[in-house]
Amino acid sequence: MTTAPATSTWVSGPILGIETSCDETAASVLATDGAVLSNVITSQHDVHQRFGGIVPELASRAHIESIEAVSAEAMRQAGLAWTELTGIAVTQGPGLAGALLVGVSYAKALGYALNIPVVGVSHLEGHIASAWLKDPAFPLPSVVLVVSGGHTHLYYKQPDRHCRLLGATRDDAAGEAFDKGAQLLQLGYPGGPAIDRLARQGNPEAIAFPRSHLKKGSLDFSFSGLKTSLLYRLQVMSELSQVERLADLAASYQEAIVTILVEKAFAAVRSTGVHALAVVGGVSANSRLRTLLEQRAASESIYLSLPPLAYCTDNAAMIAAAGRHSLQAGFSGTLEIDAQASLSCS
Ligand code: KG4
Ligand code: ZN
């Protein structure tokens, strides 16, 4: 059994973040003041592409192969020696158990060797922390919409940084809706960026896909009907007209997802009375979503935080940032953390 280093009085300094929850191996170093010194990401898209989705066993192996080189590169780009680190933050969950275990084991070994605290971070807390990476002045309380491959969650983030869940998807996550839609349109994996690119040449009003509002006032989401509607639409179209109208299909399908996201995010802002909204996670990289959010925020005078693209999809800078908040809040870190595949946001 390992014991935690004596770290209850954390001396603020550089932090290494490590992220291996899914199909990206990532490491990042934050400076003492929280500035991002490096943000290294290797994607496994090539490994999983021919399977049309992520194969967990292959993901774990790919993380094992690259974790050391990615971390060393993050340190090299930051211009720091290992001994200058004062803490390590690692994604503890949610995610693929075997993939998480690679990052957690590596972080614990490194923390033990350097005798510095290791903090386990929720992947969701990481995405939420990304809203403050480029904009440390982003205010609290605020509404945060996390839209990724596994989550579509609306939170009220309190001044003490705790999250209260306001609404979530009842079936598919927004990223899943993009990925499944792209699969039906045979655009490959990951589907979000492919639909985003193609939709720029299409008409978002061309095809009327259903928009599920659920019951009045609900801040929950549902995307499974939309995906079914795309499937039915394709079944009644000839192959030729599918090809001819591919960009319109992509643009209209995307529009149905992003308009609901915008609508519910601003409904949450109204119902909580806050003046600040952050939209984070892989889907927040979507160009149409970003445009609609910016227009609406400007017209309603809402302070909007949209992370730069490098911090939208999975990265370790957001994990380091969330870990830094924990250490600053007095959390001492421990080498007894374990991977938790179904960890949720506190
Ligand atoms: O946050 P993320 O990298 O990983 C998870 O935590 O799941 O999000 C991945 C999701 C995928 O479903 C991907 O298709 C989607 O984000 N995504 C996008 C875009 N870029 C990534 N969806 C729409 N438009 C994009 N540009
Ligand atoms: Zn993520």
PDB file of C-alpha atoms and ligand atoms in Angstrom, residues 19 21-24 123 127 147-151 174-179 189-197 200 254 258 280-287 309 312-315 318, ligand 1:
ATOM      1  CA  GLU A  19      -5.776  12.799 -19.715  1.00  0.00           C
ATOM      2  CA  SER A  21     -10.131   8.732 -20.550  1.00  0.00           C
ATOM      3  CA  CYS A  22     -10.998   7.920 -24.156  1.00  0.00           C
ATOM      4  CA  ASP A  23      -9.091   8.024 -27.445  1.00  0.00           C
ATOM      5  CA  GLU A  24      -6.694  10.925 -26.847  1.00  0.00           C
ATOM      6  CA  HIS A 123     -13.302  14.527 -16.780  1.00  0.00           C
ATOM      7  CA  HIS A 127     -14.299  20.309 -19.364  1.00  0.00           C
ATOM      8  CA  VAL A 147     -21.583  18.984 -24.731  1.00  0.00           C
ATOM      9  CA  SER A 148     -19.359  16.048 -25.611  1.00  0.00           C
ATOM     10  CA  GLY A 149     -19.480  12.487 -26.921  1.00  0.00           C
ATOM     11  CA  GLY A 150     -20.798  11.173 -23.608  1.00  0.00           C
ATOM     12  CA  HIS A 151     -22.520  14.159 -21.997  1.00  0.00           C
ATOM     13  CA  ALA A 174     -25.142  15.786 -28.510  1.00  0.00           C
ATOM     14  CA  GLY A 175     -21.768  14.421 -29.707  1.00  0.00           C
ATOM     15  CA  GLU A 176     -23.323  10.978 -30.061  1.00  0.00           C
ATOM     16  CA  ALA A 177     -26.095  12.499 -32.189  1.00  0.00           C
ATOM     17  CA  PHE A 178     -23.407  14.006 -34.442  1.00  0.00           C
ATOM     18  CA  ASP A 179     -21.431  10.741 -34.592  1.00  0.00           C
ATOM     19  CA  TYR A 189     -15.637   8.877 -37.443  1.00  0.00           C
ATOM     20  CA  PRO A 190     -15.546  11.197 -35.517  1.00  0.00           C
ATOM     21  CA  GLY A 191     -18.723  12.519 -37.068  1.00  0.00           C
ATOM     22  CA  GLY A 192     -18.980  15.984 -35.501  1.00  0.00           C
ATOM     23  CA  PRO A 193     -16.139  17.635 -37.424  1.00  0.00           C
ATOM     24  CA  ALA A 194     -17.216  15.889 -40.677  1.00  0.00           C
ATOM     25  CA  ILE A 195     -20.817  17.180 -40.407  1.00  0.00           C
ATOM     26  CA  ASP A 196     -19.536  20.628 -39.392  1.00  0.00           C
ATOM     27  CA  ARG A 197     -17.345  20.849 -42.544  1.00  0.00           C
ATOM     28  CA  ARG A 200     -21.005  24.842 -44.489  1.00  0.00           C
ATOM     29  CA  GLN A 254     -26.746  19.948 -37.464  1.00  0.00           C
ATOM     30  CA  VAL A 258     -27.445  23.204 -32.240  1.00  0.00           C
ATOM     31  CA  VAL A 280     -17.558  23.473 -23.280  1.00  0.00           C
ATOM     32  CA  GLY A 281     -16.718  19.952 -24.540  1.00  0.00           C
ATOM     33  CA  GLY A 282     -16.059  18.564 -28.022  1.00  0.00           C
ATOM     34  CA  VAL A 283     -19.321  19.781 -29.570  1.00  0.00           C
ATOM     35  CA  SER A 284     -18.525  23.367 -28.496  1.00  0.00           C
ATOM     36  CA  ALA A 285     -15.969  23.286 -31.351  1.00  0.00           C
ATOM     37  CA  ASN A 286     -18.906  23.262 -33.790  1.00  0.00           C
ATOM     38  CA  SER A 287     -18.719  26.384 -35.964  1.00  0.00           C
ATOM     39  CA  LEU A 309     -10.768  24.961 -30.185  1.00  0.00           C
ATOM     40  CA  CYS A 312     -12.923  22.076 -26.548  1.00  0.00           C
ATOM     41  CA  THR A 313     -12.128  18.468 -27.438  1.00  0.00           C
ATOM     42  CA  ASP A 314     -10.300  16.288 -24.916  1.00  0.00           C
ATOM     43  CA  ASN A 315      -7.056  17.803 -23.636  1.00  0.00           C
ATOM     44  CA  MET A 318      -8.365  21.426 -18.639  1.00  0.00           C
TER      45      MET A 318
HETATM   46  O1  KG4 B   1     -15.074  16.287 -25.388  1.00  0.00           O
HETATM   47  P1  KG4 B   1     -14.772  15.264 -26.412  1.00  0.00           P
HETATM   48  O2  KG4 B   1     -13.502  15.411 -27.198  1.00  0.00           O
HETATM   49  O3  KG4 B   1     -14.752  13.821 -25.801  1.00  0.00           O
HETATM   50  C1  KG4 B   1     -15.687  13.388 -24.883  1.00  0.00           C
HETATM   51  O4  KG4 B   1     -15.549  13.727 -23.676  1.00  0.00           O
HETATM   52  O5  KG4 B   1     -16.641  12.707 -25.348  1.00  0.00           O
HETATM   53  O6  KG4 B   1     -16.027  15.235 -27.419  1.00  0.00           O
HETATM   54  C2  KG4 B   1     -16.051  14.394 -28.515  1.00  0.00           C
HETATM   55  C3  KG4 B   1     -17.320  14.655 -29.304  1.00  0.00           C
HETATM   56  C4  KG4 B   1     -17.499  13.682 -30.478  1.00  0.00           C
HETATM   57  O7  KG4 B   1     -18.822  13.180 -30.438  1.00  0.00           O
HETATM   58  C5  KG4 B   1     -17.264  14.563 -31.681  1.00  0.00           C
HETATM   59  O8  KG4 B   1     -17.997  14.149 -32.830  1.00  0.00           O
HETATM   60  C6  KG4 B   1     -17.742  15.913 -31.183  1.00  0.00           C
HETATM   61  O9  KG4 B   1     -17.296  15.967 -29.848  1.00  0.00           O
HETATM   62  N1  KG4 B   1     -17.173  17.021 -31.949  1.00  0.00           N
HETATM   63  C7  KG4 B   1     -17.923  17.863 -32.705  1.00  0.00           C
HETATM   64  C8  KG4 B   1     -17.011  18.746 -33.342  1.00  0.00           C
HETATM   65  N2  KG4 B   1     -15.744  18.417 -32.938  1.00  0.00           N
HETATM   66  C9  KG4 B   1     -15.857  17.358 -32.078  1.00  0.00           C
HETATM   67  N3  KG4 B   1     -19.249  17.927 -32.888  1.00  0.00           N
HETATM   68  C10 KG4 B   1     -19.710  18.886 -33.725  1.00  0.00           C
HETATM   69  N4  KG4 B   1     -18.907  19.744 -34.389  1.00  0.00           N
HETATM   70  C11 KG4 B   1     -17.566  19.729 -34.232  1.00  0.00           C
HETATM   71  N5  KG4 B   1     -16.783  20.591 -34.878  1.00  0.00           N
END
